[in-house]
Tab-separated table of C-alpha atoms and ligand atoms in Angstrom:
chain	number	residue	atom	x	y	z
A	1	MET	CA	144.665	76.504	94.364
A	2	ASN	CA	147.208	75.998	97.364
A	3	ILE	CA	145.348	72.953	98.702
A	4	ALA	CA	146.013	73.712	102.237
A	5	LYS	CA	144.249	77.163	101.747
A	6	TYR	CA	141.678	76.144	99.321
A	7	PHE	CA	140.199	73.605	102.630
A	8	LEU	CA	141.166	76.577	105.255
A	9	LYS	CA	138.541	78.725	103.457
A	10	LYS	CA	136.151	75.957	104.360
A	11	GLY	CA	137.301	76.084	107.692
A	12	LEU	CA	138.910	72.642	107.590
A	13	LEU	CA	142.406	71.857	108.679
A	14	LEU	CA	144.388	69.216	106.905
A	15	ASP	CA	146.951	67.309	108.494
A	16	PRO	CA	149.980	67.394	106.264
A	17	LYS	CA	150.467	63.748	105.578
A	18	ILE	CA	147.799	63.998	103.274
A	19	ILE	CA	148.011	66.797	100.935
A	20	ASN	CA	150.256	64.908	98.919
A	21	ASN	CA	147.293	62.746	98.093
A	22	PHE	CA	145.392	65.625	96.561
A	23	LYS	CA	148.007	66.603	94.252
A	24	ASP	CA	146.608	64.910	91.152
A	25	ILE	CA	142.684	64.876	91.995
A	26	VAL	CA	140.525	67.545	91.235
A	27	PHE	CA	138.748	68.267	94.077
A	28	LEU	CA	136.484	70.779	93.327
A	29	ASP	CA	133.784	68.166	92.541
A	30	GLU	CA	134.110	66.432	95.855
A	31	LYS	CA	134.028	69.409	98.318
A	32	GLU	CA	130.863	68.813	99.504
A	33	ARG	CA	131.915	65.410	100.923
A	34	PHE	CA	134.438	67.296	103.029
A	35	SER	CA	132.291	70.011	104.580
A	36	ASP	CA	131.243	68.455	107.796
A	37	SER	CA	134.958	67.220	108.738
A	38	LEU	CA	137.031	69.788	110.947
A	39	PHE	CA	140.123	67.309	110.487
A	40	LEU	CA	141.321	64.798	108.324
A	41	ASP	CA	144.086	63.925	110.186
A	42	GLY	CA	146.144	60.886	108.656
A	43	LEU	CA	143.378	59.741	106.258
A	44	SER	CA	144.450	59.780	102.809
A	45	TYR	CA	141.887	60.857	100.250
A	46	LYS	CA	141.661	57.559	98.687
A	47	ASP	CA	140.834	55.826	102.218
A	48	ILE	CA	137.855	58.525	102.333
A	49	ILE	CA	136.301	57.752	99.683
A	50	GLU	CA	136.764	54.194	98.751
A	51	ASP	CA	134.117	51.627	99.426
A	52	ARG	CA	136.673	48.658	100.073
A	53	THR	CA	134.463	45.697	99.310
A	54	GLN	CA	135.512	41.427	98.834
A	55	VAL	CA	133.602	38.573	98.838
A	56	LYS	CA	134.142	34.837	99.675
A	57	ASP	CA	132.021	32.346	97.447
A	58	ILE	CA	129.068	30.837	99.362
A	59	GLU	CA	126.506	28.213	98.472
A	60	ASP	CA	123.391	29.444	96.363
A	61	GLU	CA	121.505	28.666	99.568
A	62	ILE	CA	122.673	28.246	102.944
A	63	TYR	CA	121.040	27.091	106.180
A	64	ILE	CA	122.814	28.183	109.374
A	65	ASN	CA	121.147	26.413	112.206
A	66	GLU	CA	121.727	28.003	115.834
A	67	ILE	CA	125.131	29.031	115.465
A	68	SER	CA	126.299	28.785	118.763
A	69	ASN	CA	125.406	26.559	121.996
A	70	ASP	CA	126.796	28.919	124.396
A	71	ALA	CA	125.095	31.530	122.710
A	72	LYS	CA	123.322	32.758	126.013
A	73	ARG	CA	122.073	36.086	126.153
A	74	HIS	CA	122.452	38.202	129.247
A	75	ASP	CA	119.519	38.852	131.025
A	76	GLU	CA	119.575	42.720	131.095
A	77	LYS	CA	116.859	44.852	131.865
A	78	GLU	CA	116.993	47.901	129.569
A	79	ASP	CA	114.771	50.746	129.250
A	80	ILE	CA	112.960	51.196	126.167
A	81	THR	CA	111.813	54.462	125.181
A	82	ASP	CA	110.160	55.780	122.023
A	83	ILE	CA	112.638	58.566	120.674
A	84	ASP	CA	111.556	61.778	119.062
A	85	VAL	CA	113.306	60.906	115.574
A	86	PRO	CA	112.632	62.489	112.535
A	87	ILE	CA	110.959	59.821	110.638
A	88	ASN	CA	107.929	59.463	108.559
A	89	ILE	CA	106.816	56.707	111.036
A	90	SER	CA	103.396	55.815	111.496
A	91	ASP	CA	102.141	53.874	114.786
A	92	ARG	CA	103.779	51.140	114.079
A	93	SER	CA	103.836	50.028	117.911
A	94	ASN	CA	105.801	47.404	117.710
A	95	ILE	CA	108.788	48.742	116.471
A	96	LYS	CA	110.996	51.496	118.692
A	97	ILE	CA	113.738	53.524	117.658
A	98	ILE	CA	115.746	53.539	120.991
A	99	LYS	CA	118.943	54.958	120.156
A	100	CYS	CA	119.608	57.179	117.266
A	101	TYR	CA	121.513	60.553	116.367
A	102	HIS	CA	119.624	63.709	116.599
A	103	ASP	CA	121.577	66.705	114.103
A	104	ASN	CA	122.602	69.399	116.413
A	105	ALA	CA	124.288	71.541	113.561
A	106	ARG	CA	126.765	74.157	114.945
A	107	ARG	CA	130.971	74.384	114.710
A	108	ARG	CA	132.990	72.316	116.718
A	109	GLU	CA	135.976	72.975	118.698
A	110	VAL	CA	138.775	71.302	119.824
A	111	LYS	CA	137.063	71.344	123.513
A	112	ASP	CA	134.547	69.263	122.011
A	113	PHE	CA	136.905	66.361	120.999
A	114	ILE	CA	138.457	66.454	124.514
A	115	LEU	CA	134.806	66.124	126.379
A	116	TYR	CA	133.896	63.689	123.324
A	117	ILE	CA	136.653	61.423	124.656
A	118	LYS	CA	136.363	61.876	128.719
A	119	GLN	CA	132.929	60.836	128.102
A	120	ARG	CA	133.538	57.965	126.512
A	121	LEU	CA	136.675	57.342	128.916
A	122	ASN	CA	134.310	57.631	131.739
A	123	PHE	CA	131.663	55.181	130.311
A	124	LEU	CA	134.335	52.228	129.529
A	125	LYS	CA	135.700	52.808	132.882
A	126	ASN	CA	132.454	52.290	134.742
A	127	ILE	CA	132.328	48.891	132.485
A	128	LEU	CA	135.773	47.685	133.051
A	129	LEU	CA	135.436	48.609	137.149
A	130	SER	CA	132.860	45.787	137.138
A	131	ARG	CA	135.581	43.062	136.707
A	132	GLU	CA	136.420	41.663	140.039
A	133	GLU	CA	140.360	41.966	138.767
A	134	LEU	CA	139.470	45.588	138.581
A	135	GLN	CA	137.890	46.587	141.895
A	136	ASN	CA	141.063	48.245	143.044
A	137	THR	CA	141.770	50.297	140.260
A	138	LEU	CA	143.731	53.689	141.246
A	139	SER	CA	144.417	56.724	138.596
A	140	ILE	CA	147.983	56.578	137.101
A	141	SER	CA	149.168	59.752	138.899
A	142	LYS	CA	148.785	57.456	142.174
A	143	ILE	CA	150.168	54.233	140.725
A	144	LEU	CA	153.431	56.679	140.243
A	145	ASP	CA	153.736	57.276	143.341
A	146	LYS	CA	153.581	53.296	144.386
A	147	LYS	CA	156.401	51.310	145.706
A	148	SER	CA	157.806	48.706	143.389
A	149	ARG	CA	156.857	45.147	143.182
A	150	GLU	CA	152.786	46.281	144.274
A	151	ASN	CA	150.248	44.807	142.335
A	152	VAL	CA	148.083	47.419	140.999
A	153	SER	CA	145.252	47.439	138.505
A	154	ILE	CA	144.997	50.522	135.844
A	155	ILE	CA	142.296	51.731	133.500
A	156	GLY	CA	142.758	53.775	130.439
A	157	ILE	CA	142.975	54.907	127.125
A	158	VAL	CA	146.080	53.547	124.702
A	159	LYS	CA	147.849	56.401	123.741
A	160	ASN	CA	151.140	54.374	122.107
A	161	LYS	CA	151.921	51.044	121.613
A	162	ARG	CA	155.552	50.344	120.742
A	163	ILE	CA	156.719	46.474	119.712
A	164	ASN	CA	160.397	46.370	121.139
A	165	LYS	CA	163.296	44.675	119.606
A	166	THR	CA	163.430	42.026	121.815
A	167	GLY	CA	159.682	41.028	120.987
A	168	SER	CA	158.272	42.658	124.098
A	169	ILE	CA	155.491	44.934	123.760
A	170	THR	CA	155.141	48.478	125.824
A	171	LEU	CA	151.481	50.071	125.691
A	172	THR	CA	151.349	53.590	127.195
A	173	ILE	CA	148.353	54.102	128.824
A	174	GLU	CA	146.275	57.804	129.704
A	175	ASP	CA	143.888	58.531	132.071
A	176	LEU	CA	142.516	62.277	133.172
A	177	THR	CA	145.811	62.240	135.553
A	178	GLY	CA	149.033	61.147	133.619
A	179	GLU	CA	150.465	58.552	131.685
A	180	VAL	CA	152.620	54.905	132.439
A	181	ASP	CA	153.825	52.654	130.237
A	182	ILE	CA	153.212	49.160	130.308
A	183	LEU	CA	155.768	46.427	129.284
A	184	PHE	CA	154.537	43.229	128.587
A	185	ASN	CA	157.313	40.534	128.460
A	186	LYS	CA	157.700	38.534	124.482
A	187	ASN	CA	156.937	35.301	126.679
A	188	ILE	CA	153.693	35.941	128.058
A	189	GLU	CA	150.323	33.897	127.075
A	190	ILE	CA	148.488	36.820	125.980
A	191	LEU	CA	151.170	38.575	123.664
A	192	ASP	CA	148.864	38.194	120.584
A	193	GLU	CA	145.882	39.964	122.443
A	194	ILE	CA	148.256	42.779	123.435
A	195	ARG	CA	149.524	42.922	119.578
A	196	ASP	CA	145.430	43.668	118.382
A	197	VAL	CA	145.238	46.343	120.806
A	198	MET	CA	144.965	49.820	118.699
A	199	LEU	CA	145.376	53.088	119.512
A	200	ASP	CA	142.684	55.303	121.289
A	201	GLU	CA	140.615	52.194	122.714
A	202	VAL	CA	140.097	51.895	126.428
A	203	VAL	CA	141.378	48.813	128.676
A	204	GLY	CA	142.198	47.876	132.336
A	205	ILE	CA	144.922	46.342	133.080
A	206	THR	CA	146.942	44.450	136.120
A	207	GLY	CA	150.684	44.410	136.768
A	208	ILE	CA	153.569	44.892	139.102
A	209	VAL	CA	155.081	48.420	139.672
A	210	GLY	CA	158.529	48.909	138.573
A	211	ASP	CA	160.765	52.159	138.362
A	212	LYS	CA	158.092	54.315	136.434
A	213	ILE	CA	156.673	51.319	134.918
A	214	VAL	CA	154.174	48.817	135.452
A	215	PHE	CA	155.034	45.171	134.244
A	216	GLY	CA	151.461	43.781	132.772
A	217	ASN	CA	150.190	40.422	133.230
A	218	LYS	CA	146.631	40.564	132.117
A	219	LEU	CA	144.457	42.754	129.786
A	220	PHE	CA	140.626	43.313	129.664
A	221	PHE	CA	138.458	44.759	127.492
A	222	PRO	CA	135.329	46.335	128.305
A	223	ASP	CA	133.582	43.891	126.436
A	224	ILE	CA	129.506	42.185	127.426
A	225	PRO	CA	128.938	39.788	130.176
A	226	VAL	CA	128.694	36.266	129.770
A	227	THR	CA	125.309	35.600	128.456
A	228	ASN	CA	122.274	33.599	129.551
A	229	GLU	CA	119.544	33.642	127.522
A	230	PHE	CA	119.458	33.354	123.885
A	231	LYS	CA	115.682	35.252	123.254
A	232	LYS	CA	113.197	33.566	120.880
A	233	TYR	CA	109.875	35.229	119.918
A	234	HIS	CA	106.765	33.223	120.859
A	235	LYS	CA	105.820	33.134	116.849
A	236	GLU	CA	106.983	32.313	113.691
A	237	GLU	CA	107.965	35.572	112.072
A	238	TYR	CA	111.308	36.871	109.696
A	239	ILE	CA	113.436	39.615	109.564
A	240	VAL	CA	114.915	40.157	106.166
A	241	PHE	CA	118.690	41.965	105.956
A	242	THR	CA	120.098	43.492	103.164
A	243	SER	CA	122.334	46.255	102.253
A	244	ASP	CA	124.122	48.065	99.604
A	245	VAL	CA	121.955	48.197	96.833
A	246	HIS	CA	123.626	50.914	95.081
A	247	VAL	CA	121.018	52.341	92.745
A	248	GLY	CA	122.441	54.402	89.655
A	249	ASN	CA	125.769	52.122	88.850
A	250	LYS	CA	125.399	50.150	85.823
A	251	PHE	CA	126.499	46.967	87.849
A	252	PHE	CA	123.301	47.230	90.010
A	253	TYR	CA	121.366	43.776	89.611
A	254	GLU	CA	118.235	46.010	88.892
A	255	LYS	CA	116.339	42.566	87.833
A	256	ASN	CA	117.280	40.260	90.797
A	257	PHE	CA	116.884	43.205	93.155
A	258	SER	CA	113.437	42.986	91.555
A	259	ASN	CA	112.747	39.843	92.021
A	260	PHE	CA	113.753	39.908	95.165
A	261	ILE	CA	110.306	42.555	95.824
A	262	LYS	CA	108.811	40.497	93.976
A	263	TRP	CA	109.286	37.526	96.271
A	264	LEU	CA	107.991	39.987	99.150
A	265	ASN	CA	105.112	40.258	97.408
A	266	LEU	CA	104.605	36.552	96.888
A	267	GLU	CA	105.324	36.652	93.400
A	268	TYR	CA	108.429	34.489	92.979
A	269	GLY	CA	110.223	31.663	94.032
A	270	ASN	CA	108.636	27.980	95.026
A	271	GLU	CA	106.107	27.759	97.675
A	272	ASN	CA	108.371	27.024	100.586
A	273	GLN	CA	110.011	30.461	99.843
A	274	LYS	CA	106.520	32.142	99.405
A	275	GLU	CA	105.631	30.630	102.971
A	276	ILE	CA	108.564	32.418	104.655
A	277	ALA	CA	108.072	35.271	102.535
A	278	LYS	CA	104.448	35.713	103.862
A	279	LYS	CA	105.967	35.584	107.473
A	280	VAL	CA	108.178	38.251	106.564
A	281	LYS	CA	107.627	41.472	109.077
A	282	TYR	CA	110.628	43.371	109.040
A	283	VAL	CA	112.879	44.246	105.754
A	284	PHE	CA	116.133	46.095	107.218
A	285	PHE	CA	118.308	47.924	104.621
A	286	VAL	CA	121.789	48.778	106.091
A	287	GLY	CA	122.823	51.863	103.534
A	288	ASP	CA	124.321	52.553	100.609
A	289	LEU	CA	120.933	52.669	99.343
A	290	CYS	CA	121.745	54.481	95.780
A	291	ASP	CA	125.220	54.630	94.615
A	292	GLY	CA	125.791	58.463	94.791
A	293	ILE	CA	127.522	61.136	92.995
A	294	GLY	CA	130.994	61.456	93.352
A	295	VAL	CA	132.086	59.180	95.843
A	296	TYR	CA	135.057	57.885	94.238
A	297	PRO	CA	136.998	58.648	91.070
A	298	ASP	CA	135.816	58.291	87.508
A	299	GLN	CA	132.496	56.722	89.327
A	300	GLU	CA	130.653	59.055	86.486
A	301	ASP	CA	132.268	56.423	83.997
A	302	ASP	CA	130.107	53.624	86.194
A	303	LEU	CA	127.058	55.626	86.814
A	304	VAL	CA	123.921	54.936	84.559
A	305	ILE	CA	121.648	57.340	86.740
A	306	LYS	CA	124.072	60.590	86.838
A	307	ASP	CA	121.422	62.688	88.961
A	308	ILE	CA	121.101	61.544	92.494
A	309	TYR	CA	117.160	62.779	92.390
A	310	GLU	CA	116.812	59.953	89.869
A	311	GLN	CA	118.440	57.763	91.742
A	312	TYR	CA	116.548	57.738	94.894
A	313	GLU	CA	113.253	57.838	92.476
A	314	LEU	CA	114.122	54.627	91.138
A	315	PHE	CA	114.981	52.806	94.449
A	316	ALA	CA	111.788	54.258	96.246
A	317	LYS	CA	109.593	52.876	93.279
A	318	TYR	CA	110.706	49.440	94.185
A	319	ILE	CA	110.670	50.306	98.065
A	320	ASN	CA	107.193	51.659	97.568
A	321	THR	CA	105.703	48.768	96.272
A	322	ILE	CA	106.792	46.179	98.846
A	323	ARG	CA	103.385	45.286	100.970
A	324	LYS	CA	102.545	47.349	103.527
A	325	ASP	CA	102.524	44.895	106.222
A	326	ILE	CA	105.867	44.507	106.141
A	327	THR	CA	107.868	47.711	108.300
A	328	ILE	CA	110.919	48.633	106.049
A	329	ILE	CA	113.756	50.363	108.168
A	330	LEU	CA	116.400	52.270	105.873
A	331	ILE	CA	119.940	53.746	106.689
A	332	CYS	CA	122.217	55.423	105.360
A	333	GLY	CA	125.907	54.533	104.099
A	334	ASN	CA	128.980	56.430	102.817
A	335	HIS	CA	127.232	56.326	99.178
A	336	ASP	CA	124.382	57.785	100.184
A	337	ALA	CA	123.442	61.674	99.837
A	338	VAL	CA	124.266	62.589	103.758
A	339	ARG	CA	127.528	63.518	105.165
A	340	LEU	CA	130.348	61.233	105.440
A	341	SER	CA	131.116	61.885	108.905
A	342	GLU	CA	129.499	59.482	111.778
A	343	PRO	CA	126.821	59.676	112.956
A	344	GLN	CA	125.240	59.842	109.492
A	345	PRO	CA	121.808	61.683	109.699
A	346	ILE	CA	118.945	60.559	107.608
A	347	ILE	CA	118.373	61.497	104.321
A	348	ASP	CA	116.706	64.847	103.244
A	349	LYS	CA	113.133	64.341	102.469
A	350	LYS	CA	113.700	66.854	99.508
A	351	ILE	CA	116.465	64.530	98.426
A	352	ALA	CA	114.245	61.531	98.196
A	353	PRO	CA	110.791	62.622	98.457
A	354	SER	CA	109.012	59.583	97.641
A	355	LEU	CA	110.307	57.095	100.125
A	356	PHE	CA	108.565	59.858	102.754
A	357	GLU	CA	105.508	58.985	101.287
A	358	ASN	CA	104.744	55.640	102.517
A	359	ASP	CA	103.686	54.631	106.295
A	360	ASN	CA	105.628	51.421	106.386
A	361	VAL	CA	109.359	53.132	105.682
A	362	ILE	CA	111.011	54.296	108.354
A	363	PHE	CA	114.402	56.072	108.173
A	364	THR	CA	116.598	56.284	110.740
A	365	THR	CA	120.474	57.059	111.804
A	366	ASN	CA	123.652	55.382	111.289
A	367	PRO	CA	124.175	54.077	113.657
A	368	SER	CA	121.143	53.430	115.280
A	369	ILE	CA	119.432	50.837	117.938
A	370	VAL	CA	116.028	49.987	116.404
A	371	ASN	CA	114.018	47.639	119.181
A	372	ILE	CA	111.111	45.239	117.778
A	373	CYS	CA	108.475	42.911	119.146
A	374	SER	CA	108.240	43.943	122.586
A	375	THR	CA	105.229	43.223	124.839
A	376	GLU	CA	104.207	43.481	127.862
A	377	ASN	CA	106.008	40.353	128.635
A	378	PHE	CA	108.916	39.886	126.349
A	379	PRO	CA	111.535	43.124	126.023
A	380	GLY	CA	111.765	42.332	122.192
A	381	PHE	CA	114.793	42.544	119.951
A	382	ASN	CA	117.393	45.029	120.189
A	383	ILE	CA	118.675	45.587	116.734
A	384	LEU	CA	122.246	47.430	116.306
A	385	LEU	CA	122.449	49.051	112.844
A	386	TYR	CA	125.586	50.273	111.319
A	387	HIS	CA	126.602	50.487	107.754
A	388	GLY	CA	130.440	49.350	108.418
A	389	TYR	CA	132.442	52.365	107.469
A	390	SER	CA	135.391	51.348	109.741
A	391	PHE	CA	135.910	48.016	109.024
A	392	PRO	CA	138.292	48.454	106.556
A	393	PHE	CA	140.659	49.715	108.671
A	394	TYR	CA	140.476	47.298	111.537
A	395	SER	CA	140.576	44.193	108.735
A	396	GLU	CA	144.154	46.025	107.714
A	397	GLU	CA	145.402	47.196	111.209
A	398	VAL	CA	144.524	44.444	113.727
A	399	ASP	CA	147.286	41.885	113.451
A	400	SER	CA	144.987	38.748	113.781
A	401	ILE	CA	142.184	39.583	111.481
A	402	ARG	CA	144.813	40.782	108.761
A	403	LYS	CA	146.470	37.410	109.182
A	404	LYS	CA	143.051	35.387	109.608
A	405	GLY	CA	141.559	36.978	106.076
A	406	ARG	CA	140.792	40.478	106.343
A	407	LEU	CA	137.830	41.305	105.006
A	408	GLU	CA	136.889	37.673	104.494
A	409	ARG	CA	136.733	37.469	108.280
A	410	VAL	CA	134.055	40.238	108.472
A	411	ASP	CA	132.955	38.237	112.142
A	412	LEU	CA	136.412	38.857	113.912
A	413	ILE	CA	136.264	42.759	112.835
A	414	MET	CA	132.532	42.570	114.545
A	415	ARG	CA	133.389	40.467	117.235
A	416	TYR	CA	136.524	42.607	117.833
A	417	LEU	CA	134.328	46.154	118.065
A	418	ILE	CA	131.444	44.394	120.533
A	419	GLN	CA	134.421	43.733	122.732
A	420	ARG	CA	135.649	47.222	122.715
A	421	ARG	CA	132.097	48.374	122.843
A	422	HIS	CA	133.066	50.836	120.459
A	423	LEU	CA	131.849	50.490	116.538
A	424	ALA	CA	134.999	52.779	115.573
A	425	PRO	CA	137.557	53.005	118.303
A	426	SER	CA	140.642	54.244	116.913
A	427	HIS	CA	140.698	58.056	115.691
A	428	GLY	CA	141.001	57.697	111.898
A	429	SER	CA	138.999	54.467	111.571
A	430	ASN	CA	136.136	56.390	110.563
A	431	LEU	CA	135.306	60.376	110.067
A	432	TYR	CA	133.196	61.551	112.903
A	433	ILE	CA	131.520	64.508	114.221
A	434	PRO	CA	132.522	64.746	117.986
A	435	ASP	CA	129.373	65.320	120.070
A	436	PRO	CA	130.587	66.348	123.949
A	437	ASP	CA	127.298	65.137	125.295
A	438	GLU	CA	127.326	61.780	123.779
A	439	ASP	CA	129.456	59.088	121.803
A	440	HIS	CA	127.064	58.029	119.537
A	441	MET	CA	129.446	55.329	118.196
A	442	LEU	CA	129.755	53.902	121.638
A	443	ILE	CA	127.552	50.083	122.021
A	444	ASP	CA	126.390	50.971	125.005
A	445	LYS	CA	123.200	49.188	125.180
A	446	ILE	CA	123.654	45.252	124.039
A	447	PRO	CA	122.363	44.528	120.684
A	448	ASP	CA	120.669	41.032	120.057
A	449	PHE	CA	121.672	41.541	116.249
A	450	PHE	CA	124.426	43.947	114.844
A	451	VAL	CA	123.779	44.189	111.537
A	452	SER	CA	126.264	46.076	108.731
A	453	GLY	CA	126.678	46.624	105.235
A	454	HIS	CA	129.564	48.323	103.089
A	455	ILE	CA	132.195	45.378	102.571
A	456	HIS	CA	129.569	43.536	100.479
A	457	LYS	CA	130.313	40.336	102.330
A	458	THR	CA	127.543	37.406	103.305
A	459	ASN	CA	128.713	36.300	107.128
A	460	ALA	CA	126.533	35.112	109.875
A	461	SER	CA	128.433	34.226	113.255
A	462	THR	CA	127.235	34.693	117.084
A	463	TYR	CA	129.021	36.304	119.797
A	464	LYS	CA	127.790	35.484	123.120
A	465	GLY	CA	124.533	35.353	122.378
A	466	ILE	CA	124.589	38.722	119.670
A	467	THR	CA	123.838	37.824	116.136
A	468	LEU	CA	126.143	39.299	113.816
A	469	LEU	CA	125.378	39.723	110.449
A	470	ASN	CA	127.061	41.266	107.457
A	471	CYS	CA	124.972	41.740	104.595
A	472	GLY	CA	125.852	41.273	101.070
A	473	CYS	CA	125.076	43.747	97.887
A	474	TRP	CA	122.794	44.442	94.609
A	475	ILE	CA	126.075	45.361	92.932
A	476	GLY	CA	128.312	43.923	90.578
A	477	GLN	CA	132.269	44.419	90.196
A	478	THR	CA	133.138	47.924	88.966
A	479	GLU	CA	136.341	48.698	87.140
A	480	ASP	CA	137.278	50.533	90.855
A	481	GLN	CA	136.803	47.386	92.744
A	482	GLU	CA	138.562	45.171	90.078
A	483	LYS	CA	141.385	47.418	90.501
A	484	ARG	CA	141.558	46.578	94.340
A	485	GLY	CA	140.979	43.321	93.313
A	486	ILE	CA	137.747	43.293	95.027
A	487	VAL	CA	134.922	40.755	93.634
A	488	PRO	CA	131.379	41.211	95.476
A	489	ASP	CA	129.096	38.631	96.315
A	490	PRO	CA	125.383	39.889	95.187
A	491	ASN	CA	122.035	39.301	95.446
A	492	ARG	CA	121.403	37.525	98.826
A	493	ILE	CA	119.573	38.303	101.723
A	494	MET	CA	119.576	37.688	105.217
A	495	VAL	CA	116.353	35.834	106.465
A	496	VAL	CA	115.966	35.291	110.429
A	497	ASN	CA	113.436	33.396	111.966
A	498	LEU	CA	112.475	34.823	114.962
A	499	GLN	CA	111.215	31.854	116.788
A	500	THR	CA	114.061	29.763	116.047
A	501	ARG	CA	117.148	32.496	115.560
A	502	ASP	CA	117.877	30.142	112.360
A	503	ILE	CA	119.350	32.353	109.467
A	504	LYS	CA	118.692	31.583	106.231
A	505	ILE	CA	120.737	33.111	103.402
A	506	LEU	CA	118.715	33.245	99.836
A	507	ASN	CA	120.184	34.332	96.534
A	508	PHE	CA	118.304	36.267	93.498
A	509	GLU	CA	120.833	35.434	91.194
A	510	GLU	CA	119.196	34.248	87.783
B	601	FE2	FE1	128.467	49.527	99.426
B	602	FE2	FE1	129.349	51.584	101.810
């Protein structure tokens, strides 16, 4: 069948660049995975289905002290309200889902993309306008009327980036009134930052007007304010973060995962470790709960459970044995049985009925912000959960991250996205459904924790008071991963002491 026609029948418009990538692939089994995407612009089939994972060696147990003294938290008052989300949550009043996605299934049109980008520009522009240097920002149409040599400031979306033969860099910036080229001289101090700029991100620039061009001298990202409070809880309680369980794959470390569950139930580990387990109040699973079906070519050769219902049934068997005073929060990832396009909704109850049986299990969307531990006198901790599908794109495309170690430096990827206040600022770094009313990938509320998975790395760092955590996984190296040179880092969990904000990494490998 003609590939373009096949997808057209499904209501999908394929970019001609990717049609060649389908020619060796029998894609009928994969059709469901594309059913929510209107455009697959510029992404190859392989990019869409790959779960690129890399791993670095770590010690068996690493103790990470409070990571940075300048990790001060901006004392920002935020409205915390319960959202009516379709989850099986009981009245666990110390947990509030303060941001999640409500699935509003309908056909999307070009105007939805336009409105989606416009409201993102407006939101980020307002953040940038709080910078002193950008107070006198003008629209681009007015800047083009200015006389030469006047100082100006501009806020807009990056439409194009060109590295010139001389070593200088030209950014084309657009706003709702027009576009203008900004030239950054090769000798400018911030040239490396300019080189890292990606298309579609929103930036602020100051410079001097030339003839239909601006000579840029400074670059500003939305970023977050310099922080002044690193929140700590009055009680010694612990959160566990983990992800990428991949139940159903033959490389799933079931025994080790079972030991992790036993540890939570105080049946495994030494006395010190059990003392910590006693004080665990929350466990977060940040996506890829099961391995799924048809996620990558020849995946069936790696599956010991080839039925999606049975995969979730086994996952639920473990989750449902966790002691009931622990609250378990789950989001989906690209391997789970939901659409690939972000934001990803919660899983359908029919696919994983057993996971909906317990009051202490909460599903929320990918991404979400969950607030825990709030009281009358304490605002609680905001935890931004995002599986991390966009991370491989930035590890390859951002010059400084690629040079410093690609996925080995997931801390730099997470910091990069916080600075952009967006989880996937460049079109093509994820698949998404444009919501004209709200960009769910925006980092609009400043979190205390930003937690991800997907690339199977265990990594902890701090940026301006935000604890950045990337969880490990519970799966060994599949042939597919080996072909791509990926060595996973399994059987590890992150444990955070909320009283001190110290982080431990526990290894359950036997
Ligand atoms: Fe994964
Ligand atoms: Fe993943």
